[in-house]
Every structure is written in C-alpha cells, then in structure tokens.
Amino acid sequence: MTAPDDGVITLLPPFAERDRFTAEGWCPMERALDLIGTRSAMTLLREVYYGGTRFDDLARRAGVTPAVASDRLKRLVEAGLLERRPYREPGQRTRYEYTLTDRGRDVFPVLVALMRLGDELPREKEATIGLSHAGCGEPIVPEVRCAAGHEVPLNETVASIVRP
Amino acid sequence: MTAPDDGVITLLPPFAERDRFTAEGWCPMERALDLIGTRSAMTLLREVYYGGTRFDDLARRAGVTPAVASDRLKRLVEAGLLERRPYREPGQRTRYEYTLTDRGRDVFPVLVALMRLGDELPREKEATIGLSHAGCGEPIVPEVRCAAGHEVPLNETVASIVRP
C-alpha cells in the first residue's frame, strides 16, 4: 500500500474514514454539476455573461436547439441563476429575455476556471478567446483564497463534514 | 430592443459582432467541458484531490462503474491532468494508481467554484462538505483576479479574440 501523494486535500475525521463517508451523492459539487454540468447549460450561461438576453440569440450563439435551450434556461431560472422577464414588440407575441441574478454572477469563477483549463488543452483552431481586466489589461485567472485573504493551494485545504 | 443589462462581460471588436463571432465550437470552456463536464469525470477527480489513488477506491468513492471510471481516468491521463503508475502487490496482477500532475492541480478552482454554487442550491441531506484553509481555519472561496492582483468582477472583464 503506497501512501497518497503529498499535495492533496486533508480530510478531517470523521470524513477521513473513506469507507464510511464517501462524498458520493451529497457533495455540493454534484448538485452544481446536475445543474450546469452539461455543455448546453454552461454555453447558455456564457452567452448571458457575454450580454445576450433573448431566447433566440442565446440558443443560436450557444449552438443548442430551442428545445434544449428552453429546458436549460428553465432550470437556470428555477435554481435562481437567471431571471426571466417578458417583453413584447409591436404586433408580435410576448417573448422572454434572461438576465443574471447575483447568484448567477457568483458562478463566474466556474467559467474562468474552465476557460483556463481549456486553454491548456489541444485545440483545432489557432484563435482562442481571452479574458482580461478592463482596468489594467492583464489576463484574468481563477484563484482559491480563504475568507481571511490567503491564497490557498490544494495541500493547505482541509475538507470536513459540516452540519448546520 | 432592450439594451443588455449592465454588469456583463464587454466584448471587444471584432468579437463584439455577435452574428459573425459566436464562441460556439472554439471556446476554451467547451474543450474543458468535453473533458471534465461529466459528473463522473469530476467526481473521480474530486476523489484524487481527496487523496485517493487506486482505481478500485476511486471508482467506488466516486460512485461510478469500473467501465466508466476506466474511460474517464484514461481521458484525464491523456489530457495531462493525472499520471498513471503501475504497482503490484505480492501474488497479484499489476494494477494502476493515479496521481495529480501540475495541470491537474490547476483545475482545483473548478472544484471550489462548483462546490460553492452547490452549497447555494437546495439539498436533501442537512450535512454538507466544507473546505477551509488549514492555516487559519477560514472557509475557502473561488475568486477571479487579474495577473496584476486586482479582484475582477464580471463587469470589469473584457473578452477578445486572441490569435497566437
């Protein structure tokens, strides 16, 4: 039996008992993935981050069918990430537009972290999409910090079972 | 036509031409999702972050079948997030264990950002998993910063097409 490599998360008791306490089925990451773990949900959310609001625009730019867009947007609204508002142009039926809520904005680090990983993976086209800070022009990166402001690497992270 | 809400990413020309330059199909986020956008890939990666190394342990704790684990782990190794090493116990056949590479460690913000979102979504069980900083005990959060160290909100982010 080899010891686990250094540089991983430390599990506190009783979570450290890996046979009794697997994270499977109740890890918050899994709930998040149930919501935005599909390519279609994240590409629709990306298009809202890029300023898209209207159903047709979002579906087309995300590259998903109207049926898929309808289902994903409905779930994002139900989960409180997007807000749906009706609008109507003269002589047309009522349509809907979608805007971010605060919770939807909170998901921004997911996009940034995924884009950073994707940038390191092989790609077919030469061009890519870069995100940078309007203030200073520097590229933006995802970071993990604690509430006290320290940057926290994997091997300084502890995981524990939290009961309310 | 309503203007897009404030507080979204600013698209620089020519990326701002949303009919000619949709991100669909070449956005780095999509490449990342092709790799880790499945629940099974992320739960396996989570178990490696938690110190798991052996195939059987990883599959069981992630709650995935051996066939799925085999496929996902193979892809994570090919993408350079994990390293596969053979090991052998006396009288048994050669087996494999998996450890993180630097690129695999770089994906940590994805886990933290997803766990944070999941914590805000409705859950069945009361207990959840908390991540905190070993140094000071404070909870850890995902942040977006630029290379100059500024914290960058969505509405101070610009997206542009980058050609090498």
mmCIF file of C-alpha atoms in Angstrom:
data_model
loop_
_atom_site.group_PDB
_atom_site.id
_atom_site.type_symbol
_atom_site.label_atom_id
_atom_site.label_comp_id
_atom_site.label_asym_id
_atom_site.label_seq_id
_atom_site.Cartn_x
_atom_site.Cartn_y
_atom_site.Cartn_z
ATOM 1 C CA MET A 1 0.000 0.000 0.000
ATOM 2 C CA THR A 2 1.577 3.266 -1.077
ATOM 3 C CA ALA A 3 0.769 6.409 0.844
ATOM 4 C CA PRO A 4 -1.229 9.017 -1.012
ATOM 5 C CA ASP A 5 0.965 11.628 -2.636
ATOM 6 C CA ASP A 6 1.612 14.850 -0.855
ATOM 7 C CA GLY A 7 -0.231 17.861 -2.053
ATOM 8 C CA VAL A 8 -3.831 16.770 -1.737
ATOM 9 C CA ILE A 9 -6.722 17.875 0.453
ATOM 10 C CA THR A 10 -6.569 16.791 4.096
ATOM 11 C CA LEU A 11 -9.744 15.057 5.244
ATOM 12 C CA LEU A 12 -10.734 15.706 8.845
ATOM 13 C CA PRO A 13 -12.385 12.997 10.964
ATOM 14 C CA PRO A 14 -14.931 11.547 10.564
ATOM 15 C CA PHE A 15 -14.781 12.428 6.870
ATOM 16 C CA ALA A 16 -11.339 10.816 6.792
ATOM 17 C CA GLU A 17 -12.979 7.386 7.148
ATOM 18 C CA ARG A 18 -13.180 6.901 3.411
ATOM 19 C CA ASP A 19 -15.228 3.737 3.569
ATOM 20 C CA ARG A 20 -17.977 5.174 5.729
ATOM 21 C CA PHE A 21 -18.014 8.701 4.378
ATOM 22 C CA THR A 22 -17.749 8.851 0.640
ATOM 23 C CA ALA A 23 -18.841 12.174 -0.821
ATOM 24 C CA GLU A 24 -20.907 10.453 -3.488
ATOM 25 C CA GLY A 25 -24.486 11.631 -3.672
ATOM 26 C CA TRP A 26 -24.326 14.513 -1.219
ATOM 27 C CA CYS A 27 -21.273 16.531 -2.295
ATOM 28 C CA PRO A 28 -22.262 20.094 -3.222
ATOM 29 C CA MET A 29 -20.176 19.802 -6.376
ATOM 30 C CA GLU A 30 -22.547 17.115 -7.615
ATOM 31 C CA ARG A 31 -25.562 19.350 -7.116
ATOM 32 C CA ALA A 32 -23.803 22.050 -9.101
ATOM 33 C CA LEU A 33 -22.992 19.588 -11.882
ATOM 34 C CA ASP A 34 -26.598 18.408 -12.029
ATOM 35 C CA LEU A 35 -27.456 21.999 -12.883
ATOM 36 C CA ILE A 36 -24.588 23.301 -15.016
ATOM 37 C CA GLY A 37 -22.623 20.148 -15.790
ATOM 38 C CA THR A 38 -23.959 19.940 -19.321
ATOM 39 C CA ARG A 39 -22.221 21.693 -22.153
ATOM 40 C CA SER A 40 -25.525 23.304 -23.157
ATOM 41 C CA ALA A 41 -26.217 24.842 -19.724
ATOM 42 C CA MET A 42 -22.737 26.348 -19.481
ATOM 43 C CA THR A 43 -22.704 27.650 -23.057
ATOM 44 C CA LEU A 44 -26.094 29.324 -22.497
ATOM 45 C CA LEU A 45 -24.813 30.849 -19.267
ATOM 46 C CA ARG A 46 -21.679 32.000 -21.102
ATOM 47 C CA GLU A 47 -23.838 33.803 -23.644
ATOM 48 C CA VAL A 48 -25.674 35.601 -20.838
ATOM 49 C CA TYR A 49 -22.295 36.630 -19.404
ATOM 50 C CA TYR A 50 -21.489 37.957 -22.887
ATOM 51 C CA GLY A 51 -24.540 40.173 -22.766
ATOM 52 C CA GLY A 52 -27.115 38.042 -24.577
ATOM 53 C CA THR A 53 -30.651 38.233 -23.200
ATOM 54 C CA ARG A 54 -33.118 36.951 -25.772
ATOM 55 C CA PHE A 55 -34.068 33.331 -26.102
ATOM 56 C CA ASP A 56 -33.367 33.102 -29.839
ATOM 57 C CA ASP A 57 -29.985 34.814 -29.579
ATOM 58 C CA LEU A 58 -28.914 32.730 -26.613
ATOM 59 C CA ALA A 59 -29.866 29.435 -28.270
ATOM 60 C CA ARG A 60 -28.187 30.324 -31.567
ATOM 61 C CA ARG A 61 -24.988 31.633 -30.024
ATOM 62 C CA ALA A 62 -24.728 28.718 -27.636
ATOM 63 C CA GLY A 63 -25.261 26.326 -30.535
ATOM 64 C CA VAL A 64 -28.157 24.452 -28.938
ATOM 65 C CA THR A 65 -31.623 23.582 -30.202
ATOM 66 C CA PRO A 66 -34.618 25.614 -28.975
ATOM 67 C CA ALA A 67 -35.905 22.581 -27.051
ATOM 68 C CA VAL A 68 -32.620 22.151 -25.197
ATOM 69 C CA ALA A 69 -32.290 25.901 -24.607
ATOM 70 C CA SER A 70 -35.801 26.016 -23.207
ATOM 71 C CA ASP A 71 -35.118 23.194 -20.749
ATOM 72 C CA ARG A 72 -31.729 24.500 -19.605
ATOM 73 C CA LEU A 73 -32.872 28.107 -19.210
ATOM 74 C CA LYS A 74 -35.902 26.961 -17.241
ATOM 75 C CA ARG A 75 -33.651 25.067 -14.825
ATOM 76 C CA LEU A 76 -31.247 28.007 -14.510
ATOM 77 C CA VAL A 77 -34.208 30.266 -13.660
ATOM 78 C CA GLU A 78 -35.570 27.750 -11.134
ATOM 79 C CA ALA A 79 -32.154 27.491 -9.494
ATOM 80 C CA GLY A 80 -32.008 31.259 -9.148
ATOM 81 C CA LEU A 81 -29.098 31.931 -11.513
ATOM 82 C CA LEU A 82 -31.166 33.728 -14.146
ATOM 83 C CA GLU A 83 -34.256 35.890 -14.092
ATOM 84 C CA ARG A 84 -36.843 35.631 -16.858
ATOM 85 C CA ARG A 85 -38.717 38.737 -17.955
ATOM 86 C CA PRO A 86 -41.410 39.081 -20.595
ATOM 87 C CA TYR A 87 -41.070 41.625 -23.375
ATOM 88 C CA ARG A 88 -43.173 42.336 -26.402
ATOM 89 C CA GLU A 89 -42.528 44.101 -29.656
ATOM 90 C CA PRO A 90 -45.416 45.768 -31.560
ATOM 91 C CA GLY A 91 -47.508 43.237 -33.455
ATOM 92 C CA GLN A 92 -45.636 40.245 -32.033
ATOM 93 C CA ARG A 93 -46.372 37.742 -29.311
ATOM 94 C CA THR A 94 -44.848 38.011 -25.861
ATOM 95 C CA ARG A 95 -41.302 36.733 -25.682
ATOM 96 C CA TYR A 96 -38.830 36.346 -22.832
ATOM 97 C CA GLU A 97 -35.421 37.645 -22.023
ATOM 98 C CA TYR A 98 -32.994 36.357 -19.438
ATOM 99 C CA THR A 99 -30.691 38.308 -17.146
ATOM 100 C CA LEU A 100 -28.244 37.380 -14.418
ATOM 101 C CA THR A 101 -29.088 37.334 -10.741
ATOM 102 C CA ASP A 102 -26.451 37.776 -8.040
ATOM 103 C CA ARG A 103 -26.259 34.005 -7.729
ATOM 104 C CA GLY A 104 -25.730 33.778 -11.473
ATOM 105 C CA ARG A 105 -22.865 36.269 -11.194
ATOM 106 C CA ASP A 106 -21.355 34.157 -8.422
ATOM 107 C CA VAL A 107 -20.857 31.356 -10.954
ATOM 108 C CA PHE A 108 -18.389 33.499 -12.936
ATOM 109 C CA PRO A 109 -15.334 31.766 -11.387
ATOM 110 C CA VAL A 110 -16.573 28.473 -12.871
ATOM 111 C CA LEU A 111 -16.411 29.977 -16.370
ATOM 112 C CA VAL A 112 -12.979 31.494 -15.771
ATOM 113 C CA ALA A 113 -11.599 28.277 -14.284
ATOM 114 C CA LEU A 114 -12.976 26.161 -17.144
ATOM 115 C CA MET A 115 -11.648 28.556 -19.782
ATOM 116 C CA ARG A 116 -8.223 28.419 -18.192
ATOM 117 C CA LEU A 117 -8.175 24.628 -18.297
ATOM 118 C CA GLY A 118 -9.458 24.637 -21.869
ATOM 119 C CA ASP A 119 -6.629 26.940 -22.897
ATOM 120 C CA GLU A 120 -4.149 24.259 -21.898
ATOM 121 C CA LEU A 121 -5.862 21.502 -23.863
ATOM 122 C CA PRO A 122 -5.121 20.787 -27.541
ATOM 123 C CA ARG A 123 -7.248 22.753 -29.976
ATOM 124 C CA GLU A 124 -8.093 22.649 -33.652
ATOM 125 C CA LYS A 125 -8.277 26.357 -34.380
ATOM 126 C CA GLU A 126 -5.398 28.681 -33.666
ATOM 127 C CA ALA A 127 -7.530 31.516 -32.311
ATOM 128 C CA THR A 128 -8.954 31.425 -28.822
ATOM 129 C CA ILE A 129 -10.928 33.691 -26.513
ATOM 130 C CA GLY A 130 -9.062 35.705 -23.921
ATOM 131 C CA LEU A 131 -10.494 37.299 -20.790
ATOM 132 C CA SER A 132 -8.742 40.292 -19.282
ATOM 133 C CA HIS A 133 -9.257 43.056 -16.755
ATOM 134 C CA ALA A 134 -10.721 46.239 -18.252
ATOM 135 C CA GLY A 135 -8.847 48.307 -15.683
ATOM 136 C CA CYS A 136 -5.309 47.208 -16.421
ATOM 137 C CA GLY A 137 -5.476 44.886 -19.412
ATOM 138 C CA GLU A 138 -3.921 41.931 -17.584
ATOM 139 C CA PRO A 139 -5.358 38.434 -18.205
ATOM 140 C CA ILE A 140 -7.673 37.123 -15.518
ATOM 141 C CA VAL A 141 -7.163 33.872 -13.660
ATOM 142 C CA PRO A 142 -9.178 31.816 -11.172
ATOM 143 C CA GLU A 143 -7.823 31.743 -7.656
ATOM 144 C CA VAL A 144 -8.690 29.985 -4.427
ATOM 145 C CA ARG A 145 -8.493 32.106 -1.298
ATOM 146 C CA CYS A 146 -9.807 31.848 2.217
ATOM 147 C CA ALA A 147 -12.078 34.392 3.817
ATOM 148 C CA ALA A 148 -9.002 35.859 5.533
ATOM 149 C CA GLY A 149 -7.462 36.603 2.133
ATOM 150 C CA HIS A 150 -4.756 33.936 1.993
ATOM 151 C CA GLU A 151 -4.179 32.190 -1.309
ATOM 152 C CA VAL A 152 -4.892 28.516 -0.602
ATOM 153 C CA PRO A 153 -3.212 25.672 -2.510
ATOM 154 C CA LEU A 154 -4.617 22.158 -2.572
ATOM 155 C CA ASN A 155 -2.295 20.881 0.158
ATOM 156 C CA GLU A 156 -3.367 23.605 2.588
ATOM 157 C CA THR A 157 -7.036 22.755 2.154
ATOM 158 C CA VAL A 158 -8.995 20.684 4.649
ATOM 159 C CA ALA A 159 -12.355 19.072 3.948
ATOM 160 C CA SER A 160 -14.819 18.247 6.665
ATOM 161 C CA ILE A 161 -18.413 17.257 7.172
ATOM 162 C CA VAL A 162 -20.424 20.339 8.092
ATOM 163 C CA ARG A 163 -23.731 20.004 9.899
ATOM 164 C CA PRO A 164 -25.931 23.037 10.319
ATOM 165 C CA MET B 1 -34.824 46.116 -28.458
ATOM 166 C CA THR B 2 -33.717 46.430 -24.847
ATOM 167 C CA ALA B 3 -30.076 47.054 -24.100
ATOM 168 C CA PRO B 4 -28.239 44.262 -22.369
ATOM 169 C CA ASP B 5 -28.145 44.697 -18.605
ATOM 170 C CA ASP B 6 -25.155 46.302 -17.020
ATOM 171 C CA GLY B 7 -22.735 44.059 -15.282
ATOM 172 C CA VAL B 8 -21.784 41.661 -18.045
ATOM 173 C CA ILE B 9 -18.563 40.987 -19.930
ATOM 174 C CA THR B 10 -17.548 43.602 -22.503
ATOM 175 C CA LEU B 11 -16.804 42.093 -25.906
ATOM 176 C CA LEU B 12 -14.056 43.813 -27.872
ATOM 177 C CA PRO B 13 -14.227 44.110 -31.675
ATOM 178 C CA PRO B 14 -14.365 42.011 -33.754
ATOM 179 C CA PHE B 15 -15.664 39.579 -31.122
ATOM 180 C CA ALA B 16 -18.435 42.083 -30.415
ATOM 181 C CA GLU B 17 -20.041 41.200 -33.769
ATOM 182 C CA ARG B 18 -22.211 38.521 -32.231
ATOM 183 C CA ASP B 19 -23.537 37.205 -35.520
ATOM 184 C CA ARG B 20 -20.132 36.643 -37.105
ATOM 185 C CA PHE B 21 -18.205 35.622 -33.996
ATOM 186 C CA THR B 22 -20.126 33.256 -31.796
ATOM 187 C CA ALA B 23 -17.948 31.375 -29.336
ATOM 188 C CA GLU B 24 -19.634 28.099 -30.146
ATOM 189 C CA GLY B 25 -17.264 25.311 -31.079
ATOM 190 C CA TRP B 26 -13.960 27.049 -30.325
ATOM 191 C CA CYS B 27 -14.413 28.488 -26.832
ATOM 192 C CA PRO B 28 -11.829 27.049 -24.436
ATOM 193 C CA MET B 29 -14.605 26.427 -21.905
ATOM 194 C CA GLU B 30 -16.154 23.914 -24.292
ATOM 195 C CA ARG B 31 -12.893 21.985 -24.586
ATOM 196 C CA ALA B 32 -12.719 21.866 -20.800
ATOM 197 C CA LEU B 33 -16.308 20.625 -20.594
ATOM 198 C CA ASP B 34 -15.624 17.917 -23.163
ATOM 199 C CA LEU B 35 -13.047 16.616 -20.715
ATOM 200 C CA ILE B 36 -14.479 17.248 -17.240
ATOM 201 C CA GLY B 37 -18.072 18.235 -17.970
ATOM 202 C CA THR B 38 -19.424 14.873 -16.913
ATOM 203 C CA ARG B 39 -20.357 14.168 -13.349
ATOM 204 C CA SER B 40 -18.217 11.027 -13.422
ATOM 205 C CA ALA B 41 -15.029 12.802 -14.535
ATOM 206 C CA MET B 42 -15.356 15.479 -11.861
ATOM 207 C CA THR B 43 -16.247 13.043 -9.077
ATOM 208 C CA LEU B 44 -13.217 10.899 -9.962
ATOM 209 C CA LEU B 45 -11.018 13.996 -9.974
ATOM 210 C CA ARG B 46 -12.519 15.014 -6.624
ATOM 211 C CA GLU B 47 -11.523 11.651 -5.164
ATOM 212 C CA VAL B 48 -7.947 12.167 -6.359
ATOM 213 C CA TYR B 49 -7.978 15.601 -4.688
ATOM 214 C CA TYR B 50 -9.149 13.786 -1.556
ATOM 215 C CA GLY B 51 -6.078 11.580 -1.668
ATOM 216 C CA GLY B 52 -7.418 8.512 -3.470
ATOM 217 C CA THR B 53 -5.003 6.860 -5.868
ATOM 218 C CA ARG B 54 -6.132 3.311 -6.627
ATOM 219 C CA PHE B 55 -8.530 2.505 -9.414
ATOM 220 C CA ASP B 56 -10.937 0.471 -7.270
ATOM 221 C CA ASP B 57 -11.067 3.086 -4.494
ATOM 222 C CA LEU B 58 -11.554 5.943 -6.925
ATOM 223 C CA ALA B 59 -14.386 4.219 -8.783
ATOM 224 C CA ARG B 60 -16.180 3.184 -5.599
ATOM 225 C CA ARG B 61 -15.875 6.532 -3.867
ATOM 226 C CA ALA B 62 -16.885 8.421 -6.987
ATOM 227 C CA GLY B 63 -19.886 6.126 -7.365
ATOM 228 C CA VAL B 64 -19.146 5.141 -10.952
ATOM 229 C CA THR B 65 -18.875 1.763 -12.655
ATOM 230 C CA PRO B 66 -15.429 0.359 -13.454
ATOM 231 C CA ALA B 67 -16.087 0.796 -17.178
ATOM 232 C CA VAL B 68 -16.928 4.482 -16.766
ATOM 233 C CA ALA B 69 -14.021 5.017 -14.363
ATOM 234 C CA SER B 70 -11.655 3.403 -16.826
ATOM 235 C CA ASP B 71 -12.773 5.638 -19.674
ATOM 236 C CA ARG B 72 -12.741 8.876 -17.656
ATOM 237 C CA LEU B 73 -9.389 8.202 -15.999
ATOM 238 C CA LYS B 74 -7.862 7.345 -19.373
ATOM 239 C CA ARG B 75 -9.024 10.685 -20.757
ATOM 240 C CA LEU B 76 -7.781 12.582 -17.708
ATOM 241 C CA VAL B 77 -4.367 10.936 -18.128
ATOM 242 C CA GLU B 78 -4.308 11.709 -21.871
ATOM 243 C CA ALA B 79 -5.190 15.344 -21.155
ATOM 244 C CA GLY B 80 -2.313 15.574 -18.700
ATOM 245 C CA LEU B 81 -4.332 16.095 -15.506
ATOM 246 C CA LEU B 82 -3.427 12.734 -13.972
ATOM 247 C CA GLU B 83 -0.440 10.449 -14.118
ATOM 248 C CA ARG B 84 -0.887 6.671 -14.155
ATOM 249 C CA ARG B 85 1.651 4.466 -12.421
ATOM 250 C CA PRO B 86 1.758 0.693 -12.187
ATOM 251 C CA TYR B 87 2.019 -1.036 -8.833
ATOM 252 C CA ARG B 88 1.940 -4.657 -7.850
ATOM 253 C CA GLU B 89 1.283 -6.458 -4.616
ATOM 254 C CA PRO B 90 2.806 -9.884 -3.986
ATOM 255 C CA GLY B 91 0.901 -12.628 -5.789
ATOM 256 C CA GLN B 92 -1.416 -10.208 -7.573
ATOM 257 C CA ARG B 93 -1.512 -8.832 -11.083
ATOM 258 C CA THR B 94 -0.226 -5.382 -11.932
ATOM 259 C CA ARG B 95 -2.647 -2.622 -11.063
ATOM 260 C CA TYR B 96 -2.564 1.144 -11.539
ATOM 261 C CA GLU B 97 -2.710 4.169 -9.330
ATOM 262 C CA TYR B 98 -3.400 7.735 -10.325
ATOM 263 C CA THR B 99 -1.818 10.928 -9.027
ATOM 264 C CA LEU B 100 -2.210 14.590 -9.848
ATOM 265 C CA THR B 101 0.017 16.475 -12.245
ATOM 266 C CA ASP B 102 0.541 20.227 -12.031
ATOM 267 C CA ARG B 103 -2.164 20.670 -14.646
ATOM 268 C CA GLY B 104 -4.476 18.549 -12.552
ATOM 269 C CA ARG B 105 -3.791 20.767 -9.567
ATOM 270 C CA ASP B 106 -4.599 23.814 -11.682
ATOM 271 C CA VAL B 107 -8.168 22.533 -12.002
ATOM 272 C CA PHE B 108 -8.721 22.927 -8.251
ATOM 273 C CA PRO B 109 -10.561 26.270 -8.663
ATOM 274 C CA VAL B 110 -13.184 24.442 -10.755
ATOM 275 C CA LEU B 111 -13.948 22.141 -7.808
ATOM 276 C CA VAL B 112 -14.067 25.033 -5.347
ATOM 277 C CA ALA B 113 -16.290 27.140 -7.604
ATOM 278 C CA LEU B 114 -18.682 24.243 -8.236
ATOM 279 C CA MET B 115 -18.865 23.360 -4.544
ATOM 280 C CA ARG B 116 -19.687 26.946 -3.734
ATOM 281 C CA LEU B 117 -22.540 27.012 -6.229
ATOM 282 C CA GLY B 118 -23.790 23.648 -4.991
ATOM 283 C CA ASP B 119 -23.892 24.963 -1.452
ATOM 284 C CA GLU B 120 -26.461 27.530 -2.527
ATOM 285 C CA LEU B 121 -28.718 25.001 -4.240
ATOM 286 C CA PRO B 122 -31.449 23.049 -2.431
ATOM 287 C CA ARG B 123 -30.293 19.805 -0.878
ATOM 288 C CA GLU B 124 -31.882 16.694 0.547
ATOM 289 C CA LYS B 125 -29.471 15.975 3.365
ATOM 290 C CA GLU B 126 -28.668 18.503 6.024
ATOM 291 C CA ALA B 127 -24.949 17.783 6.167
ATOM 292 C CA THR B 128 -22.600 19.110 3.530
ATOM 293 C CA ILE B 129 -18.863 19.174 2.845
ATOM 294 C CA GLY B 130 -16.902 22.269 3.797
ATOM 295 C CA LEU B 131 -13.485 23.300 2.506
ATOM 296 C CA SER B 132 -11.317 25.523 4.646
ATOM 297 C CA HIS B 133 -7.755 26.798 4.934
ATOM 298 C CA ALA B 134 -5.542 24.626 7.140
ATOM 299 C CA GLY B 135 -3.548 27.678 8.162
ATOM 300 C CA CYS B 136 -6.327 29.795 9.606
ATOM 301 C CA GLY B 137 -9.486 27.692 9.503
ATOM 302 C CA GLU B 138 -11.401 30.150 7.334
ATOM 303 C CA PRO B 139 -13.634 28.781 4.553
ATOM 304 C CA ILE B 140 -12.180 28.945 1.055
ATOM 305 C CA VAL B 141 -13.839 30.668 -1.864
ATOM 306 C CA PRO B 142 -13.164 30.941 -5.587
ATOM 307 C CA GLU B 143 -12.037 34.336 -6.804
ATOM 308 C CA VAL B 144 -11.284 35.926 -10.130
ATOM 309 C CA ARG B 145 -8.211 38.137 -10.244
ATOM 310 C CA CYS B 146 -6.022 39.573 -12.935
ATOM 311 C CA ALA B 147 -2.306 38.929 -13.205
ATOM 312 C CA ALA B 148 -1.733 42.317 -11.545
ATOM 313 C CA GLY B 149 -3.618 41.105 -8.463
ATOM 314 C CA HIS B 150 -6.867 43.066 -8.816
ATOM 315 C CA GLU B 151 -10.095 41.286 -7.973
ATOM 316 C CA VAL B 152 -12.117 41.354 -11.202
ATOM 317 C CA PRO B 153 -15.916 41.351 -11.268
ATOM 318 C CA LEU B 154 -17.907 40.373 -14.338
ATOM 319 C CA ASN B 155 -18.492 43.958 -15.461
ATOM 320 C CA GLU B 156 -14.765 44.764 -15.453
ATOM 321 C CA THR B 157 -13.960 41.791 -17.662
ATOM 322 C CA VAL B 158 -13.319 42.108 -21.380
ATOM 323 C CA ALA B 159 -13.367 39.215 -23.824
ATOM 324 C CA SER B 160 -11.478 39.282 -27.085
ATOM 325 C CA ILE B 161 -10.328 37.008 -29.858
ATOM 326 C CA VAL B 162 -6.692 36.088 -29.285
ATOM 327 C CA ARG B 163 -4.522 34.881 -32.151
ATOM 328 C CA PRO B 164 -1.081 33.476 -31.462
#
